[in-house]
Coordinates of N, CA and C in Angstrom, one line a residue:
M712 N -9.9 -15.6 -1.4 CA -11.1 -15.8 -0.6 C -11.0 -17.0 0.3
T713 N -11.1 -16.8 1.6 CA -10.9 -17.9 2.5 C -12.2 -18.8 2.6
P714 N -12.1 -20.0 3.0 CA -13.3 -20.9 3.1 C -14.2 -20.3 4.1
E715 N -13.7 -19.6 5.2 CA -14.6 -19.0 6.2 C -15.4 -17.9 5.6
T716 N -14.8 -17.1 4.7 CA -15.5 -16.0 4.1 C -16.6 -16.5 3.2
L717 N -16.2 -17.6 2.4 CA -17.2 -18.2 1.5 C -18.4 -18.8 2.3
A718 N -18.1 -19.4 3.4 CA -19.2 -19.9 4.3 C -20.1 -18.8 4.8
L719 N -19.5 -17.7 5.2 CA -20.2 -16.5 5.6 C -21.1 -16.0 4.5
I720 N -20.6 -15.8 3.3 CA -21.3 -15.4 2.2 C -22.5 -16.3 1.9
T721 N -22.2 -17.6 1.9 CA -23.3 -18.6 1.7 C -24.4 -18.5 2.7
A722 N -24.0 -18.3 4.0 CA -25.0 -18.2 5.0 C -25.8 -16.9 4.8
Y723 N -25.2 -15.8 4.3 CA -26.0 -14.6 4.0 C -26.9 -14.9 2.8
F724 N -26.4 -15.7 1.8 CA -27.3 -16.0 0.7 C -28.5 -16.9 1.1
V725 N -28.3 -17.8 2.1 CA -29.4 -18.6 2.7 C -30.4 -17.6 3.3
C726 N -29.9 -16.6 4.0 CA -30.9 -15.6 4.6 C -31.7 -15.0 3.5
S727 N -31.0 -14.6 2.4 CA -31.7 -13.9 1.3 C -32.8 -14.9 0.7
A728 N -32.3 -16.1 0.4 CA -33.3 -17.1 -0.2 C -34.4 -17.4 0.7
T729 N -34.2 -17.5 2.0 CA -35.3 -17.7 3.0 C -36.2 -16.5 3.0
A730 N -35.7 -15.3 3.0 CA -36.6 -14.1 3.0 C -37.4 -14.0 1.7
E731 N -36.9 -14.6 0.6 CA -37.7 -14.6 -0.6 C -38.9 -15.6 -0.6
E732 N -38.7 -16.6 0.3 CA -39.7 -17.7 0.4 C -40.7 -17.5 1.4
R733 N -40.4 -16.8 2.5 CA -41.3 -16.7 3.6 C -40.9 -15.6 4.5
V734 N -41.8 -15.2 5.4 CA -41.5 -14.2 6.4 C -40.7 -14.9 7.5
M735 N -39.6 -14.2 7.8 CA -38.7 -14.8 8.8 C -39.1 -14.4 10.2
T736 N -38.7 -15.1 11.2 CA -38.9 -14.8 12.5 C -38.0 -13.6 12.9
R737 N -38.3 -13.0 14.0 CA -37.5 -11.9 14.5 C -36.1 -12.3 14.8
T738 N -35.9 -13.5 15.4 CA -34.6 -14.1 15.6 C -33.8 -14.3 14.3
E739 N -34.5 -14.8 13.3 CA -33.8 -15.0 12.0 C -33.4 -13.7 11.4
V740 N -34.2 -12.7 11.5 CA -33.9 -11.4 10.9 C -32.7 -10.8 11.7
E741 N -32.7 -11.0 13.0 CA -31.5 -10.5 13.7 C -30.2 -11.2 13.4
T742 N -30.4 -12.5 13.3 CA -29.2 -13.4 12.9 C -28.7 -13.0 11.5
C743 N -29.6 -12.8 10.6 CA -29.3 -12.5 9.2 C -28.7 -11.1 9.1
S744 N -29.1 -10.2 9.9 CA -28.6 -8.8 10.0 C -27.1 -8.9 10.4
V745 N -26.8 -9.7 11.4 CA -25.4 -9.8 11.9 C -24.6 -10.5 10.8
L746 N -25.1 -11.5 10.1 CA -24.4 -12.2 9.1 C -24.1 -11.2 7.9
Y747 N -25.0 -10.4 7.6 CA -24.8 -9.4 6.5 C -23.7 -8.4 6.9
M748 N -23.7 -7.9 8.1 CA -22.7 -7.0 8.6 C -21.3 -7.7 8.6
D749 N -21.3 -8.9 9.1 CA -20.1 -9.7 9.1 C -19.5 -10.0 7.7
T750 N -20.4 -10.2 6.8 CA -20.0 -10.4 5.4 C -19.4 -9.1 4.9
K751 N -20.0 -8.0 5.1 CA -19.4 -6.7 4.6 C -18.0 -6.5 5.3
L752 N -17.9 -6.7 6.6 CA -16.7 -6.5 7.3 C -15.6 -7.5 6.8
A753 N -16.0 -8.6 6.3 CA -15.0 -9.6 5.8 C -14.2 -9.0 4.6
F754 N -14.8 -8.0 4.0 CA -14.1 -7.4 2.8 C -13.3 -6.2 3.2
L755 N -13.2 -5.9 4.5 CA -12.5 -4.8 5.0 C -11.4 -5.3 6.0
P756 N -10.2 -5.5 5.5 CA -9.2 -6.1 6.4 C -8.8 -5.2 7.5
D757 N -9.1 -3.9 7.4 CA -8.7 -2.9 8.5 C -9.7 -2.8 9.6
V758 N -10.9 -3.5 9.5 CA -12.0 -3.3 10.4 C -12.5 -4.7 10.8
D759 N -12.5 -5.0 12.1 CA -13.2 -6.2 12.6 C -14.4 -5.8 13.4
A760 N -15.1 -6.8 13.9 CA -16.4 -6.5 14.6 C -16.2 -5.7 15.9
T761 N -15.1 -6.0 16.6 CA -14.8 -5.2 17.8 C -14.6 -3.8 17.5
L762 N -13.7 -3.5 16.6 CA -13.4 -2.1 16.2 C -14.7 -1.4 15.7
Y763 N -15.5 -2.1 14.9 CA -16.7 -1.6 14.3 C -17.7 -1.2 15.5
A764 N -17.8 -2.0 16.5 CA -18.7 -1.8 17.6 C -18.3 -0.5 18.4
A765 N -17.0 -0.2 18.4 CA -16.4 0.9 19.2 C -16.5 2.2 18.4
M766 N -16.9 2.2 17.1 CA -16.9 3.4 16.3 C -18.1 4.2 16.6
S767 N -18.0 5.5 16.2 CA -19.2 6.4 16.2 C -20.1 6.0 15.1
A768 N -21.3 6.5 15.2 CA -22.4 6.2 14.2 C -21.9 6.6 12.8
N769 N -21.3 7.8 12.7 CA -20.8 8.2 11.4 C -19.7 7.3 10.9
Q770 N -18.8 6.9 11.7 CA -17.7 6.0 11.3 C -18.3 4.6 10.9
R771 N -19.3 4.1 11.6 CA -19.9 2.8 11.3 C -20.6 3.0 9.9
A772 N -21.3 4.1 9.7 CA -22.0 4.3 8.4 C -21.0 4.3 7.2
E773 N -19.8 4.9 7.4 CA -18.8 4.9 6.4 C -18.2 3.5 6.2
V774 N -18.0 2.8 7.2 CA -17.5 1.4 7.1 C -18.6 0.5 6.4
N775 N -19.8 0.7 6.8 CA -20.9 0.0 6.2 C -20.9 0.2 4.7
R776 N -20.8 1.4 4.3 CA -20.8 1.8 2.8 C -19.5 1.1 2.1
R777 N -18.4 1.2 2.8 CA -17.2 0.6 2.2 C -17.3 -0.9 2.0
G778 N -17.8 -1.5 3.1 CA -18.0 -3.0 3.1 C -19.0 -3.4 2.0
Y779 N -20.1 -2.6 1.9 CA -21.1 -3.0 0.9 C -20.5 -2.8 -0.5
A780 N -19.8 -1.7 -0.8 CA -19.2 -1.5 -2.1 C -18.2 -2.6 -2.4
A781 N -17.4 -3.0 -1.4 CA -16.4 -4.1 -1.6 C -17.1 -5.4 -1.9
F782 N -18.2 -5.7 -1.2 CA -18.9 -6.9 -1.4 C -19.6 -6.9 -2.8
V783 N -20.2 -5.8 -3.2 CA -20.8 -5.7 -4.5 C -19.7 -5.9 -5.6
A784 N -18.6 -5.3 -5.4 CA -17.5 -5.4 -6.4 C -17.0 -6.8 -6.5
W785 N -16.9 -7.5 -5.4 CA -16.5 -9.0 -5.4 C -17.6 -9.8 -6.2
K786 N -18.9 -9.5 -5.9 CA -19.9 -10.2 -6.6 C -19.8 -10.0 -8.1
T787 N -19.6 -8.8 -8.5 CA -19.5 -8.4 -9.9 C -18.3 -9.1 -10.6
A788 N -17.2 -9.2 -9.8 CA -16.0 -9.8 -10.4 C -16.0 -11.4 -10.3
N789 N -17.0 -11.9 -9.6 CA -17.0 -13.4 -9.4 C -18.4 -14.0 -9.7
P790 N -19.0 -13.7 -10.9 CA -20.4 -14.1 -11.1 C -20.6 -15.7 -11.0
N791 N -19.6 -16.4 -11.4 CA -19.7 -17.9 -11.4 C -19.8 -18.4 -9.9
I792 N -18.9 -17.9 -9.1 CA -18.9 -18.3 -7.7 C -20.2 -17.8 -7.0
V793 N -20.6 -16.6 -7.3 CA -21.9 -16.1 -6.8 C -23.0 -17.0 -7.2
A794 N -23.1 -17.3 -8.4 CA -24.2 -18.2 -8.9 C -24.2 -19.5 -8.2
E795 N -23.0 -20.1 -8.0 CA -22.9 -21.4 -7.4 C -23.3 -21.3 -5.9
L796 N -22.9 -20.2 -5.2 CA -23.3 -20.1 -3.8 C -24.8 -19.8 -3.6
E797 N -25.3 -19.0 -4.5 CA -26.8 -18.7 -4.5 C -27.6 -19.9 -4.8
A798 N -27.1 -20.8 -5.7 CA -27.8 -22.0 -6.0 C -27.8 -22.9 -4.8
K799 N -26.6 -23.0 -4.2 CA -26.4 -23.8 -3.0 C -27.4 -23.3 -1.9
A800 N -27.5 -22.0 -1.7 CA -28.4 -21.5 -0.7 C -29.8 -21.8 -1.0
R801 N -30.2 -21.6 -2.2 CA -31.6 -21.9 -2.6 C -32.0 -23.4 -2.4
A802 N -31.0 -24.3 -2.7 CA -31.2 -25.7 -2.5 C -31.2 -26.2 -1.1
S803 N -30.6 -25.4 -0.2 CA -30.5 -25.8 1.2 C -31.9 -25.8 1.8
N804 N -32.0 -26.4 3.0 CA -33.2 -26.4 3.8 C -33.5 -24.9 4.2
L805 N -34.6 -24.4 3.7 CA -35.0 -23.1 4.0 C -35.7 -23.0 5.4
G806 N -35.2 -23.8 6.3 CA -35.8 -23.7 7.7 C -35.1 -22.6 8.4
P807 N -35.3 -22.5 9.7 CA -34.7 -21.5 10.5 C -33.2 -21.3 10.2
V808 N -32.8 -20.1 10.1 CA -31.4 -19.7 9.9 C -30.6 -19.8 11.1
S809 N -31.2 -19.5 12.2 CA -30.4 -19.4 13.5 C -29.9 -20.7 14.0

């Protein structure tokens, strides 16, 4: 797991923590949606954001499912890292994400 991927996951966890605490602005929701997709794509070495954007809706749906499954599998396999990153996210300033 690269430091960049861990930073991406942490940013996504900040989004989740923020959403649990308050209603986010439209800009925050849009930013967090992109972060979540980027997080899922980070687990798929054969797909990047450019390739994903060029795919058909059906192809994007399949990639989305694969990325989600890979992310969930990683979380399951790494509970200590996940707990640490989630704690870091909750402790962070829950101000605007963008």
